[in-house]
Amino acid sequence: MVKKIVNNDMQEVMSASLALVDFSATWCGPCQMLAPVVDELAEEMEGQVAFYNVDVDANGELAGQYNIMSVPSILLFKNGNKVAQTVGFQSKESLAEFIRAQM
């Protein structure tokens, strides 16, 4: 399950051992294409990786804090530290590889 982050609150993300955060926007076509990919991986990797989504329009402060200039942007956090970032649409296979590289 992908949890929505609201009110710029990343507390859950920071406490997870490995967390993927998808920064996206409702008006972004590639973001809408990526959402089902992230949903599938969230189901497949349940218990190993925590998945989150941030709407950059509703959480502008958070997007600014992480210098999000383009959406979709995917950030990986390990034990509260940002360890990797990618921008743009990713296939399920390439996103899974991106995640596994940090496990």
mmCIF file of N, CA and C in Angstrom:
data_model
loop_
_atom_site.group_PDB
_atom_site.id
_atom_site.type_symbol
_atom_site.label_atom_id
_atom_site.label_comp_id
_atom_site.label_asym_id
_atom_site.label_seq_id
_atom_site.Cartn_x
_atom_site.Cartn_y
_atom_site.Cartn_z
ATOM 1 N N MET A 1 0.837 -1.186 0.000
ATOM 2 C CA MET A 1 0.000 0.000 0.000
ATOM 3 C C MET A 1 0.883 1.251 0.000
ATOM 4 N N VAL A 2 0.506 2.203 -0.791
ATOM 5 C CA VAL A 2 1.222 3.476 -0.862
ATOM 6 C C VAL A 2 0.491 4.469 0.035
ATOM 7 N N LYS A 3 1.191 5.001 1.025
ATOM 8 C CA LYS A 3 0.586 5.965 1.943
ATOM 9 C C LYS A 3 0.810 7.381 1.417
ATOM 10 N N LYS A 4 -0.203 8.211 1.562
ATOM 11 C CA LYS A 4 -0.112 9.623 1.169
ATOM 12 C C LYS A 4 0.509 10.424 2.305
ATOM 13 N N ILE A 5 1.447 11.271 1.961
ATOM 14 C CA ILE A 5 2.048 12.172 2.948
ATOM 15 C C ILE A 5 1.283 13.493 2.890
ATOM 16 N N VAL A 6 0.859 13.962 4.041
ATOM 17 C CA VAL A 6 0.129 15.227 4.124
ATOM 18 C C VAL A 6 0.827 16.145 5.116
ATOM 19 N N ASN A 7 0.553 17.422 4.990
ATOM 20 C CA ASN A 7 1.078 18.440 5.904
ATOM 21 C C ASN A 7 2.604 18.396 6.015
ATOM 22 N N ASN A 8 3.263 18.058 4.901
ATOM 23 C CA ASN A 8 4.729 18.050 4.866
ATOM 24 C C ASN A 8 5.348 17.165 5.950
ATOM 25 N N ASP A 9 4.628 16.100 6.364
ATOM 26 C CA ASP A 9 5.070 15.258 7.480
ATOM 27 C C ASP A 9 5.782 13.997 6.981
ATOM 28 N N MET A 10 7.105 13.974 7.143
ATOM 29 C CA MET A 10 7.913 12.839 6.704
ATOM 30 C C MET A 10 8.351 11.962 7.881
ATOM 31 N N GLN A 11 7.692 12.087 9.023
ATOM 32 C CA GLN A 11 8.102 11.373 10.224
ATOM 33 C C GLN A 11 8.106 9.852 10.014
ATOM 34 N N GLU A 12 7.058 9.308 9.378
ATOM 35 C CA GLU A 12 7.004 7.864 9.125
ATOM 36 C C GLU A 12 8.135 7.423 8.210
ATOM 37 N N VAL A 13 8.400 8.228 7.178
ATOM 38 C CA VAL A 13 9.467 7.903 6.231
ATOM 39 C C VAL A 13 10.797 7.801 6.954
ATOM 40 N N MET A 14 11.058 8.747 7.822
ATOM 41 C CA MET A 14 12.337 8.802 8.521
ATOM 42 C C MET A 14 12.519 7.643 9.502
ATOM 43 N N SER A 15 11.425 7.047 9.951
ATOM 44 C CA SER A 15 11.542 5.929 10.891
ATOM 45 C C SER A 15 11.583 4.568 10.192
ATOM 46 N N ALA A 16 11.347 4.534 8.879
ATOM 47 C CA ALA A 16 11.366 3.270 8.137
ATOM 48 C C ALA A 16 12.808 2.860 7.826
ATOM 49 N N SER A 17 13.049 1.556 7.800
ATOM 50 C CA SER A 17 14.400 1.103 7.453
ATOM 51 C C SER A 17 14.694 1.371 5.980
ATOM 52 N N LEU A 18 13.709 1.190 5.102
ATOM 53 C CA LEU A 18 13.851 1.538 3.685
ATOM 54 C C LEU A 18 12.515 2.071 3.194
ATOM 55 N N ALA A 19 12.515 3.279 2.642
ATOM 56 C CA ALA A 19 11.272 3.915 2.199
ATOM 57 C C ALA A 19 11.457 4.546 0.827
ATOM 58 N N LEU A 20 10.472 4.355 -0.032
ATOM 59 C CA LEU A 20 10.424 5.008 -1.338
ATOM 60 C C LEU A 20 9.389 6.114 -1.256
ATOM 61 N N VAL A 21 9.761 7.311 -1.692
ATOM 62 C CA VAL A 21 8.836 8.440 -1.701
ATOM 63 C C VAL A 21 8.698 8.929 -3.135
ATOM 64 N N ASP A 22 7.471 8.863 -3.646
ATOM 65 C CA ASP A 22 7.147 9.282 -5.010
ATOM 66 C C ASP A 22 6.594 10.706 -4.941
ATOM 67 N N PHE A 23 7.372 11.680 -5.409
ATOM 68 C CA PHE A 23 6.908 13.069 -5.489
ATOM 69 C C PHE A 23 6.233 13.234 -6.845
ATOM 70 N N SER A 24 4.942 13.588 -6.833
ATOM 71 C CA SER A 24 4.184 13.663 -8.075
ATOM 72 C C SER A 24 3.162 14.799 -8.020
ATOM 73 N N ALA A 25 2.435 14.936 -9.127
ATOM 74 C CA ALA A 25 1.373 15.948 -9.206
ATOM 75 C C ALA A 25 0.223 15.367 -10.022
ATOM 76 N N THR A 26 -0.992 15.793 -9.700
ATOM 77 C CA THR A 26 -2.169 15.257 -10.387
ATOM 78 C C THR A 26 -2.206 15.650 -11.859
ATOM 79 N N TRP A 27 -1.592 16.768 -12.224
ATOM 80 C CA TRP A 27 -1.617 17.255 -13.598
ATOM 81 C C TRP A 27 -0.497 16.655 -14.452
ATOM 82 N N CYS A 28 0.351 15.838 -13.875
ATOM 83 C CA CYS A 28 1.548 15.297 -14.541
ATOM 84 C C CYS A 28 1.249 13.941 -15.178
ATOM 85 N N GLY A 29 1.313 13.875 -16.511
ATOM 86 C CA GLY A 29 1.048 12.635 -17.234
ATOM 87 C C GLY A 29 1.971 11.495 -16.837
ATOM 88 N N PRO A 30 3.306 11.702 -16.858
ATOM 89 C CA PRO A 30 4.208 10.625 -16.449
ATOM 90 C C PRO A 30 3.971 10.164 -15.006
ATOM 91 N N CYS A 31 3.553 11.088 -14.137
ATOM 92 C CA CYS A 31 3.245 10.720 -12.747
ATOM 93 C C CYS A 31 2.075 9.739 -12.709
ATOM 94 N N GLN A 32 1.063 10.015 -13.538
ATOM 95 C CA GLN A 32 -0.110 9.146 -13.574
ATOM 96 C C GLN A 32 0.243 7.777 -14.148
ATOM 97 N N MET A 33 1.209 7.731 -15.059
ATOM 98 C CA MET A 33 1.658 6.454 -15.621
ATOM 99 C C MET A 33 2.491 5.679 -14.591
ATOM 100 N N LEU A 34 3.225 6.379 -13.755
ATOM 101 C CA LEU A 34 4.091 5.742 -12.766
ATOM 102 C C LEU A 34 3.306 5.212 -11.560
ATOM 103 N N ALA A 35 2.209 5.838 -11.227
ATOM 104 C CA ALA A 35 1.446 5.467 -10.020
ATOM 105 C C ALA A 35 1.092 3.979 -9.962
ATOM 106 N N PRO A 36 0.569 3.365 -11.044
ATOM 107 C CA PRO A 36 0.254 1.934 -10.950
ATOM 108 C C PRO A 36 1.503 1.056 -10.794
ATOM 109 N N VAL A 37 2.622 1.495 -11.350
ATOM 110 C CA VAL A 37 3.887 0.765 -11.189
ATOM 111 C C VAL A 37 4.292 0.768 -9.718
ATOM 112 N N VAL A 38 4.216 1.929 -9.096
ATOM 113 C CA VAL A 38 4.560 2.059 -7.675
ATOM 114 C C VAL A 38 3.597 1.227 -6.831
ATOM 115 N N ASP A 39 2.310 1.241 -7.178
ATOM 116 C CA ASP A 39 1.312 0.438 -6.447
ATOM 117 C C ASP A 39 1.643 -1.048 -6.515
ATOM 118 N N GLU A 40 1.994 -1.537 -7.700
ATOM 119 C CA GLU A 40 2.339 -2.952 -7.860
ATOM 120 C C GLU A 40 3.555 -3.322 -7.024
ATOM 121 N N LEU A 41 4.590 -2.495 -7.082
ATOM 122 C CA LEU A 41 5.796 -2.782 -6.309
ATOM 123 C C LEU A 41 5.522 -2.709 -4.809
ATOM 124 N N ALA A 42 4.637 -1.807 -4.407
ATOM 125 C CA ALA A 42 4.280 -1.696 -2.984
ATOM 126 C C ALA A 42 3.674 -3.002 -2.492
ATOM 127 N N GLU A 43 2.844 -3.627 -3.314
ATOM 128 C CA GLU A 43 2.247 -4.913 -2.944
ATOM 129 C C GLU A 43 3.299 -6.011 -2.910
ATOM 130 N N GLU A 44 4.152 -6.046 -3.935
ATOM 131 C CA GLU A 44 5.156 -7.098 -4.049
ATOM 132 C C GLU A 44 6.246 -7.000 -2.989
ATOM 133 N N MET A 45 6.561 -5.788 -2.564
ATOM 134 C CA MET A 45 7.659 -5.584 -1.610
ATOM 135 C C MET A 45 7.160 -5.245 -0.210
ATOM 136 N N GLU A 46 5.893 -5.530 0.052
ATOM 137 C CA GLU A 46 5.314 -5.240 1.366
ATOM 138 C C GLU A 46 6.131 -5.936 2.453
ATOM 139 N N GLY A 47 6.427 -5.200 3.494
ATOM 140 C CA GLY A 47 7.214 -5.737 4.589
ATOM 141 C C GLY A 47 8.716 -5.510 4.420
ATOM 142 N N GLN A 48 9.135 -5.173 3.193
ATOM 143 C CA GLN A 48 10.551 -4.922 2.937
ATOM 144 C C GLN A 48 10.823 -3.437 2.719
ATOM 145 N N VAL A 49 9.874 -2.777 2.059
ATOM 146 C CA VAL A 49 10.017 -1.366 1.703
ATOM 147 C C VAL A 49 8.704 -0.657 2.007
ATOM 148 N N ALA A 50 8.783 0.521 2.604
ATOM 149 C CA ALA A 50 7.592 1.344 2.835
ATOM 150 C C ALA A 50 7.455 2.300 1.649
ATOM 151 N N PHE A 51 6.247 2.452 1.119
ATOM 152 C CA PHE A 51 5.997 3.289 -0.055
ATOM 153 C C PHE A 51 5.114 4.473 0.320
ATOM 154 N N TYR A 52 5.510 5.654 -0.166
ATOM 155 C CA TYR A 52 4.794 6.890 0.128
ATOM 156 C C TYR A 52 4.633 7.716 -1.135
ATOM 157 N N ASN A 53 3.613 8.572 -1.145
ATOM 158 C CA ASN A 53 3.396 9.500 -2.247
ATOM 159 C C ASN A 53 3.242 10.895 -1.680
ATOM 160 N N VAL A 54 3.871 11.859 -2.356
ATOM 161 C CA VAL A 54 3.766 13.267 -1.977
ATOM 162 C C VAL A 54 3.227 14.036 -3.171
ATOM 163 N N ASP A 55 2.089 14.697 -2.999
ATOM 164 C CA ASP A 55 1.562 15.610 -4.011
ATOM 165 C C ASP A 55 2.313 16.927 -3.826
ATOM 166 N N VAL A 56 3.138 17.283 -4.824
ATOM 167 C CA VAL A 56 3.981 18.473 -4.667
ATOM 168 C C VAL A 56 3.165 19.757 -4.562
ATOM 169 N N ASP A 57 1.969 19.784 -5.143
ATOM 170 C CA ASP A 57 1.133 20.981 -5.051
ATOM 171 C C ASP A 57 0.596 21.174 -3.637
ATOM 172 N N ALA A 58 0.273 20.075 -2.957
ATOM 173 C CA ALA A 58 -0.265 20.151 -1.602
ATOM 174 C C ALA A 58 0.837 20.206 -0.547
ATOM 175 N N ASN A 59 2.059 19.835 -0.926
ATOM 176 C CA ASN A 59 3.181 19.780 0.018
ATOM 177 C C ASN A 59 4.395 20.504 -0.562
ATOM 178 N N GLY A 60 4.194 21.752 -0.957
ATOM 179 C CA GLY A 60 5.240 22.542 -1.595
ATOM 180 C C GLY A 60 6.471 22.737 -0.741
ATOM 181 N N GLU A 61 6.271 22.875 0.554
ATOM 182 C CA GLU A 61 7.398 23.069 1.464
ATOM 183 C C GLU A 61 8.317 21.838 1.447
ATOM 184 N N LEU A 62 7.703 20.672 1.452
ATOM 185 C CA LEU A 62 8.463 19.427 1.425
ATOM 186 C C LEU A 62 9.194 19.261 0.095
ATOM 187 N N ALA A 63 8.521 19.573 -0.997
ATOM 188 C CA ALA A 63 9.155 19.495 -2.319
ATOM 189 C C ALA A 63 10.354 20.433 -2.385
ATOM 190 N N GLY A 64 10.222 21.611 -1.816
ATOM 191 C CA GLY A 64 11.330 22.558 -1.781
ATOM 192 C C GLY A 64 12.477 22.073 -0.922
ATOM 193 N N GLN A 65 12.151 21.472 0.200
ATOM 194 C CA GLN A 65 13.165 20.965 1.121
ATOM 195 C C GLN A 65 14.049 19.918 0.434
ATOM 196 N N TYR A 66 13.457 19.111 -0.458
ATOM 197 C CA TYR A 66 14.215 18.063 -1.145
ATOM 198 C C TYR A 66 14.588 18.457 -2.574
ATOM 199 N N ASN A 67 14.484 19.750 -2.878
ATOM 200 C CA ASN A 67 14.871 20.290 -4.190
ATOM 201 C C ASN A 67 14.228 19.554 -5.354
ATOM 202 N N ILE A 68 12.944 19.285 -5.240
ATOM 203 C CA ILE A 68 12.216 18.613 -6.312
ATOM 204 C C ILE A 68 11.921 19.652 -7.390
ATOM 205 N N MET A 69 12.567 19.501 -8.539
ATOM 206 C CA MET A 69 12.398 20.433 -9.650
ATOM 207 C C MET A 69 11.548 19.832 -10.771
ATOM 208 N N SER A 70 11.492 18.508 -10.844
ATOM 209 C CA SER A 70 10.734 17.804 -11.875
ATOM 210 C C SER A 70 9.959 16.671 -11.226
ATOM 211 N N VAL A 71 8.789 16.397 -11.777
ATOM 212 C CA VAL A 71 8.008 15.260 -11.310
ATOM 213 C C VAL A 71 7.744 14.340 -12.503
ATOM 214 N N PRO A 72 7.651 13.056 -12.269
ATOM 215 C CA PRO A 72 7.821 12.388 -10.984
ATOM 216 C C PRO A 72 9.284 12.291 -10.567
ATOM 217 N N SER A 73 9.503 12.467 -9.287
ATOM 218 C CA SER A 73 10.822 12.251 -8.679
ATOM 219 C C SER A 73 10.653 11.191 -7.605
ATOM 220 N N ILE A 74 11.540 10.215 -7.619
ATOM 221 C CA ILE A 74 11.500 9.131 -6.636
ATOM 222 C C ILE A 74 12.734 9.263 -5.759
ATOM 223 N N LEU A 75 12.512 9.329 -4.451
ATOM 224 C CA LEU A 75 13.611 9.366 -3.494
ATOM 225 C C LEU A 75 13.557 8.106 -2.654
ATOM 226 N N LEU A 76 14.719 7.543 -2.377
ATOM 227 C CA LEU A 76 14.826 6.395 -1.476
ATOM 228 C C LEU A 76 15.513 6.834 -0.204
ATOM 229 N N PHE A 77 14.925 6.458 0.916
ATOM 230 C CA PHE A 77 15.475 6.767 2.226
ATOM 231 C C PHE A 77 15.796 5.465 2.941
ATOM 232 N N LYS A 78 16.989 5.399 3.513
ATOM 233 C CA LYS A 78 17.403 4.241 4.294
ATOM 234 C C LYS A 78 17.732 4.743 5.690
ATOM 235 N N ASN A 79 16.978 4.237 6.662
ATOM 236 C CA ASN A 79 17.167 4.655 8.065
ATOM 237 C C ASN A 79 17.175 6.170 8.220
ATOM 238 N N GLY A 80 16.277 6.845 7.497
ATOM 239 C CA GLY A 80 16.119 8.287 7.628
ATOM 240 C C GLY A 80 17.034 9.135 6.773
ATOM 241 N N ASN A 81 17.916 8.512 6.013
ATOM 242 C CA ASN A 81 18.837 9.257 5.154
ATOM 243 C C ASN A 81 18.502 9.032 3.686
ATOM 244 N N LYS A 82 18.498 10.111 2.914
ATOM 245 C CA LYS A 82 18.273 9.977 1.482
ATOM 246 C C LYS A 82 19.492 9.306 0.870
ATOM 247 N N VAL A 83 19.269 8.174 0.181
ATOM 248 C CA VAL A 83 20.387 7.418 -0.379
ATOM 249 C C VAL A 83 20.381 7.362 -1.898
ATOM 250 N N ALA A 84 19.233 7.678 -2.527
ATOM 251 C CA ALA A 84 19.169 7.621 -3.985
ATOM 252 C C ALA A 84 17.988 8.449 -4.475
ATOM 253 N N GLN A 85 18.096 8.886 -5.732
ATOM 254 C CA GLN A 85 17.024 9.675 -6.343
ATOM 255 C C GLN A 85 17.016 9.414 -7.841
ATOM 256 N N THR A 86 15.830 9.372 -8.417
ATOM 257 C CA THR A 86 15.673 9.249 -9.857
ATOM 258 C C THR A 86 14.502 10.125 -10.282
ATOM 259 N N VAL A 87 14.539 10.562 -11.528
ATOM 260 C CA VAL A 87 13.506 11.463 -12.038
ATOM 261 C C VAL A 87 12.931 10.885 -13.319
ATOM 262 N N GLY A 88 11.622 11.033 -13.479
ATOM 263 C CA GLY A 88 10.956 10.595 -14.700
ATOM 264 C C GLY A 88 10.321 9.230 -14.554
ATOM 265 N N PHE A 89 9.569 8.862 -15.582
ATOM 266 C CA PHE A 89 8.893 7.570 -15.576
ATOM 267 C C PHE A 89 9.918 6.444 -15.563
ATOM 268 N N GLN A 90 9.626 5.402 -14.796
ATOM 269 C CA GLN A 90 10.470 4.209 -14.724
ATOM 270 C C GLN A 90 9.607 2.984 -14.999
ATOM 271 N N SER A 91 10.153 2.026 -15.728
ATOM 272 C CA SER A 91 9.445 0.758 -15.890
ATOM 273 C C SER A 91 9.467 0.038 -14.544
ATOM 274 N N LYS A 92 8.587 -0.925 -14.396
ATOM 275 C CA LYS A 92 8.534 -1.685 -13.147
ATOM 276 C C LYS A 92 9.878 -2.359 -12.871
ATOM 277 N N GLU A 93 10.487 -2.925 -13.909
ATOM 278 C CA GLU A 93 11.756 -3.630 -13.752
ATOM 279 C C GLU A 93 12.879 -2.679 -13.316
ATOM 280 N N SER A 94 12.966 -1.515 -13.970
ATOM 281 C CA SER A 94 14.053 -0.595 -13.616
ATOM 282 C C SER A 94 13.834 0.010 -12.232
ATOM 283 N N LEU A 95 12.580 0.272 -11.856
ATOM 284 C CA LEU A 95 12.316 0.803 -10.517
ATOM 285 C C LEU A 95 12.619 -0.252 -9.459
ATOM 286 N N ALA A 96 12.291 -1.510 -9.736
ATOM 287 C CA ALA A 96 12.604 -2.595 -8.799
ATOM 288 C C ALA A 96 14.118 -2.720 -8.621
ATOM 289 N N GLU A 97 14.875 -2.612 -9.706
ATOM 290 C CA GLU A 97 16.343 -2.658 -9.619
ATOM 291 C C GLU A 97 16.877 -1.484 -8.806
ATOM 292 N N PHE A 98 16.304 -0.301 -9.041
ATOM 293 C CA PHE A 98 16.691 0.910 -8.310
ATOM 294 C C PHE A 98 16.514 0.695 -6.804
ATOM 295 N N ILE A 99 15.395 0.076 -6.425
ATOM 296 C CA ILE A 99 15.117 -0.188 -5.002
ATOM 297 C C ILE A 99 16.058 -1.254 -4.459
ATOM 298 N N ARG A 100 16.197 -2.368 -5.185
ATOM 299 C CA ARG A 100 17.014 -3.478 -4.710
ATOM 300 C C ARG A 100 18.474 -3.077 -4.514
ATOM 301 N N ALA A 101 18.947 -2.110 -5.264
ATOM 302 C CA ALA A 101 20.330 -1.656 -5.119
ATOM 303 C C ALA A 101 20.597 -1.074 -3.731
ATOM 304 N N GLN A 102 19.530 -0.678 -3.025
ATOM 305 C CA GLN A 102 19.688 -0.075 -1.701
ATOM 306 C C GLN A 102 19.311 -1.032 -0.572
ATOM 307 N N MET A 103 18.906 -2.238 -0.906
ATOM 308 C CA MET A 103 18.472 -3.197 0.131
ATOM 309 C C MET A 103 19.661 -3.861 0.801
#
